[in-house]
Amino acid sequence: MPNSLKNSNTRFLNLCKFGKGAAQFDNMEVAGIYRTMVIENYNKLCSDCYPLTKNKLGETLWMKLIIEFLASSISTNVPLQEFPACLIEFEKEQAWGFANHCPFLLDALRFEWTQSQVFHALDLDSVVADINSIQLDQQLTFQGIWELLELNYTVFQANWVYTQTPTYLIVYRNEQTLDVENWSITPFMAHLLSSLAQHPQHSIKSILKSLLQQLNISINVEIEHTCLGFIKEIVQKGLAYNTLA
Amino acid sequence: MNSFGLGLRKKIVPELLEETHPIIDFVEVVPENWMNVGGYWKKQLDQLAQKYRFVAHGISLSIGSHNALNLKKLQRIKDFMMRYNIQEYSEHLCFSEYDNVHLFELLPLPFTKDAINLLVNKIHKAQDFLERPLILENVCYYSSVEKEMSEADFIREIVQRTGCKILLDINNVYINANNHNLDALELLKQMPLEAVEYLHVAGHQILETGFIIDSHKQAISPQVFQLLDQIYPVINRQVPILLERDGNFNGLQPLVNELHQLENLVQQYSINA
């Protein structure tokens, strides 16, 4: 029996992943225990990461999702902590949420996964900046643990509704409490943030001007004041620090 | 002095940090749950490391998979062990991954010669990479597995050919004996006891049919205590004992009580040793 290990591995894979081939085992009922355990493991790992999504879907639909995810061709051979992200890959590939009348699913999974990632992310050294020293002609260097999310459903609130224009959310770790916090920002500030991240060598003001030009808006004191307030809040939250341009 | 340990689970971390129970000599950490983690849990683990000795107990190496050994995974484990000054690394004699699929379950292996050949090759590679012997745990098998030999002979040959150590799970032996109408004590006696590095004990769930599942959600059963009482003098040396618990937590104290029960049980033999 030169391939007994591979044959055995394959038998268990077919049983656990697809519920097939129980008759090849000496006791079909007992063999079913393995599949139940694997489904329960997938369920637990995903439930721990996505409690809001699970609650919103309800037990029946959630378990349908888990079982179809298990049977899919999505690679799950990843480090244990990255496993829940495989469910997002499944949703991206299958659009399971649309097919099952829960179009918010991708946003919900992305939101909860981001929260989990930010909570568990490796610690980083950070620079403490003086927010009173911040000027728009300076550069901004990002730091800290945070992600900018673009969402079409308000999955970060109690009531999940579709919004015509996307909502932008900064999910960040408060390094004092080590808790994850959400900060909803305007689309313009989200674009400013993305541009600043893309062009760290440019001053805040030059990026701001460039963005405003695209919108045919001239920079004025009020806009500068609003942007400076936003940048100060970013720095205060420990997500960036200012440097001389 | 014998030593006693507890499987680290997040639910008991606050009490492990706040309370002092001298009976807990070491804590068994699942690296996969703690590797590459920062923030709150990293802080907790660092504090625990100040207070307890760690041993590592992996759950996803899948040494019994036909796939090649995952050296990236082993590197992460090696890094984790180095960071927390961990000397012992145990894993399961099972498989849990198949190509690009991870099943996150400890699935049994066939007790066959060609399985041994493949395992021996992978164990050697893992040991060379980690620069220490693997400590491999016997697992439960609910349906019968393909066998050319007994489980004990299967494990013995692996031990003889690789120099690996054994993490003997008394509960798993009891469950296999019950579910397959075998004599648990005989099964234990046939194991390569000279290679046992430490012991696992845990609770199990008995189904209405009498079939037993390795749930780790109950207290240790009287039958497992009895089995430990019978095999400990046969091992005839002091080996550490670790209590595993994965669910139905009711605080740390009941687990500490179980550790004291274990201590009382083996103390009689320690005195005579």
mmCIF file of C-alpha atoms in Angstrom, chain A residues 1-6 8-10 12-13 16-17 25-26 30 33-34 37-38 41-42 45 70 73-77 79-81 83 119-123 173 178, chain B residues 32-43 64-66 76 95 97-105 107-108 110 112 114 118 141-144 146 148 211 213:
data_model
loop_
_atom_site.group_PDB
_atom_site.id
_atom_site.type_symbol
_atom_site.label_atom_id
_atom_site.label_comp_id
_atom_site.label_asym_id
_atom_site.label_seq_id
_atom_site.Cartn_x
_atom_site.Cartn_y
_atom_site.Cartn_z
ATOM 1 C CA MET A 1 0.000 0.000 0.000
ATOM 2 C CA PRO A 2 2.439 2.693 -1.122
ATOM 3 C CA ASN A 3 -0.034 5.574 -0.983
ATOM 4 C CA SER A 4 -1.973 4.768 2.144
ATOM 5 C CA LEU A 5 -1.311 8.170 3.693
ATOM 6 C CA LYS A 6 -2.467 10.147 0.675
ATOM 7 C CA SER A 8 -6.426 8.290 3.830
ATOM 8 C CA ASN A 9 -5.909 12.059 3.684
ATOM 9 C CA THR A 10 -8.096 12.202 0.554
ATOM 10 C CA PHE A 12 -11.004 12.467 5.117
ATOM 11 C CA LEU A 13 -10.842 15.559 2.926
ATOM 12 C CA CYS A 16 -15.039 16.711 5.876
ATOM 13 C CA LYS A 17 -15.107 19.239 3.060
ATOM 14 C CA PHE A 25 -15.677 4.309 6.500
ATOM 15 C CA ASP A 26 -16.582 1.359 8.695
ATOM 16 C CA VAL A 30 -19.404 7.834 13.317
ATOM 17 C CA ILE A 33 -18.619 13.215 13.407
ATOM 18 C CA TYR A 34 -15.525 14.374 11.540
ATOM 19 C CA MET A 37 -16.325 18.852 13.843
ATOM 20 C CA VAL A 38 -14.769 20.524 10.808
ATOM 21 C CA ASN A 41 -14.294 24.619 13.587
ATOM 22 C CA TYR A 42 -14.988 26.758 10.524
ATOM 23 C CA LEU A 45 -13.239 30.648 13.760
ATOM 24 C CA LEU A 70 -16.024 25.091 3.386
ATOM 25 C CA SER A 73 -12.213 26.123 -3.823
ATOM 26 C CA ILE A 74 -10.969 29.114 -1.821
ATOM 27 C CA SER A 75 -7.556 28.415 -0.311
ATOM 28 C CA THR A 76 -7.752 28.117 3.454
ATOM 29 C CA ASN A 77 -4.231 26.885 4.030
ATOM 30 C CA PRO A 79 -1.886 30.947 9.162
ATOM 31 C CA LEU A 80 -4.719 30.440 11.636
ATOM 32 C CA GLN A 81 -5.123 34.145 12.339
ATOM 33 C CA PHE A 83 -8.178 32.273 8.111
ATOM 34 C CA PHE A 119 -6.895 44.980 17.193
ATOM 35 C CA HIS A 120 -4.357 42.186 16.703
ATOM 36 C CA ALA A 121 -1.765 44.039 14.613
ATOM 37 C CA LEU A 122 1.846 43.918 15.705
ATOM 38 C CA ASP A 123 2.901 46.843 17.859
ATOM 39 C CA ARG A 173 -6.199 51.279 17.423
ATOM 40 C CA LEU A 178 -5.545 49.217 22.953
ATOM 41 C CA GLU B 32 -0.797 29.630 16.301
ATOM 42 C CA ASN B 33 -3.110 31.616 18.595
ATOM 43 C CA TRP B 34 -0.422 34.047 19.710
ATOM 44 C CA MET B 35 2.107 34.410 16.904
ATOM 45 C CA ASN B 36 2.308 37.764 15.133
ATOM 46 C CA VAL B 37 -0.086 39.389 17.560
ATOM 47 C CA GLY B 38 0.308 42.838 19.053
ATOM 48 C CA GLY B 39 -1.883 45.077 21.160
ATOM 49 C CA TYR B 40 -3.921 43.808 24.073
ATOM 50 C CA TRP B 41 -3.180 40.089 23.775
ATOM 51 C CA LYS B 42 0.532 40.611 23.214
ATOM 52 C CA LYS B 43 0.629 42.623 26.411
ATOM 53 C CA GLY B 64 0.777 13.506 8.808
ATOM 54 C CA SER B 65 -0.304 15.263 5.661
ATOM 55 C CA HIS B 66 1.022 13.960 2.344
ATOM 56 C CA ARG B 76 7.156 31.385 12.620
ATOM 57 C CA PHE B 95 -3.105 15.606 9.604
ATOM 58 C CA GLU B 97 -4.289 20.213 5.869
ATOM 59 C CA TYR B 98 -4.540 18.928 2.321
ATOM 60 C CA ASP B 99 -2.998 20.970 -0.474
ATOM 61 C CA ASN B 100 -4.665 24.381 -0.179
ATOM 62 C CA VAL B 101 -7.288 23.297 2.349
ATOM 63 C CA HIS B 102 -6.963 23.578 6.102
ATOM 64 C CA LEU B 103 -9.567 21.624 8.045
ATOM 65 C CA PHE B 104 -8.521 22.768 11.544
ATOM 66 C CA GLU B 105 -9.177 19.296 12.919
ATOM 67 C CA LEU B 107 -7.560 13.874 11.708
ATOM 68 C CA PRO B 108 -6.137 10.383 12.182
ATOM 69 C CA PRO B 110 -3.377 5.064 8.825
ATOM 70 C CA THR B 112 0.870 1.645 7.919
ATOM 71 C CA ASP B 114 4.446 3.713 4.119
ATOM 72 C CA LEU B 118 6.725 9.553 5.076
ATOM 73 C CA TYR B 141 -9.748 8.231 15.957
ATOM 74 C CA TYR B 142 -13.507 7.893 15.861
ATOM 75 C CA SER B 143 -13.900 5.568 12.900
ATOM 76 C CA SER B 144 -11.490 2.701 12.401
ATOM 77 C CA GLU B 146 -6.435 1.494 8.096
ATOM 78 C CA GLU B 148 -1.026 -2.899 9.335
ATOM 79 C CA PHE B 211 -19.615 6.848 22.089
ATOM 80 C CA ILE B 213 -15.977 12.640 21.938
#
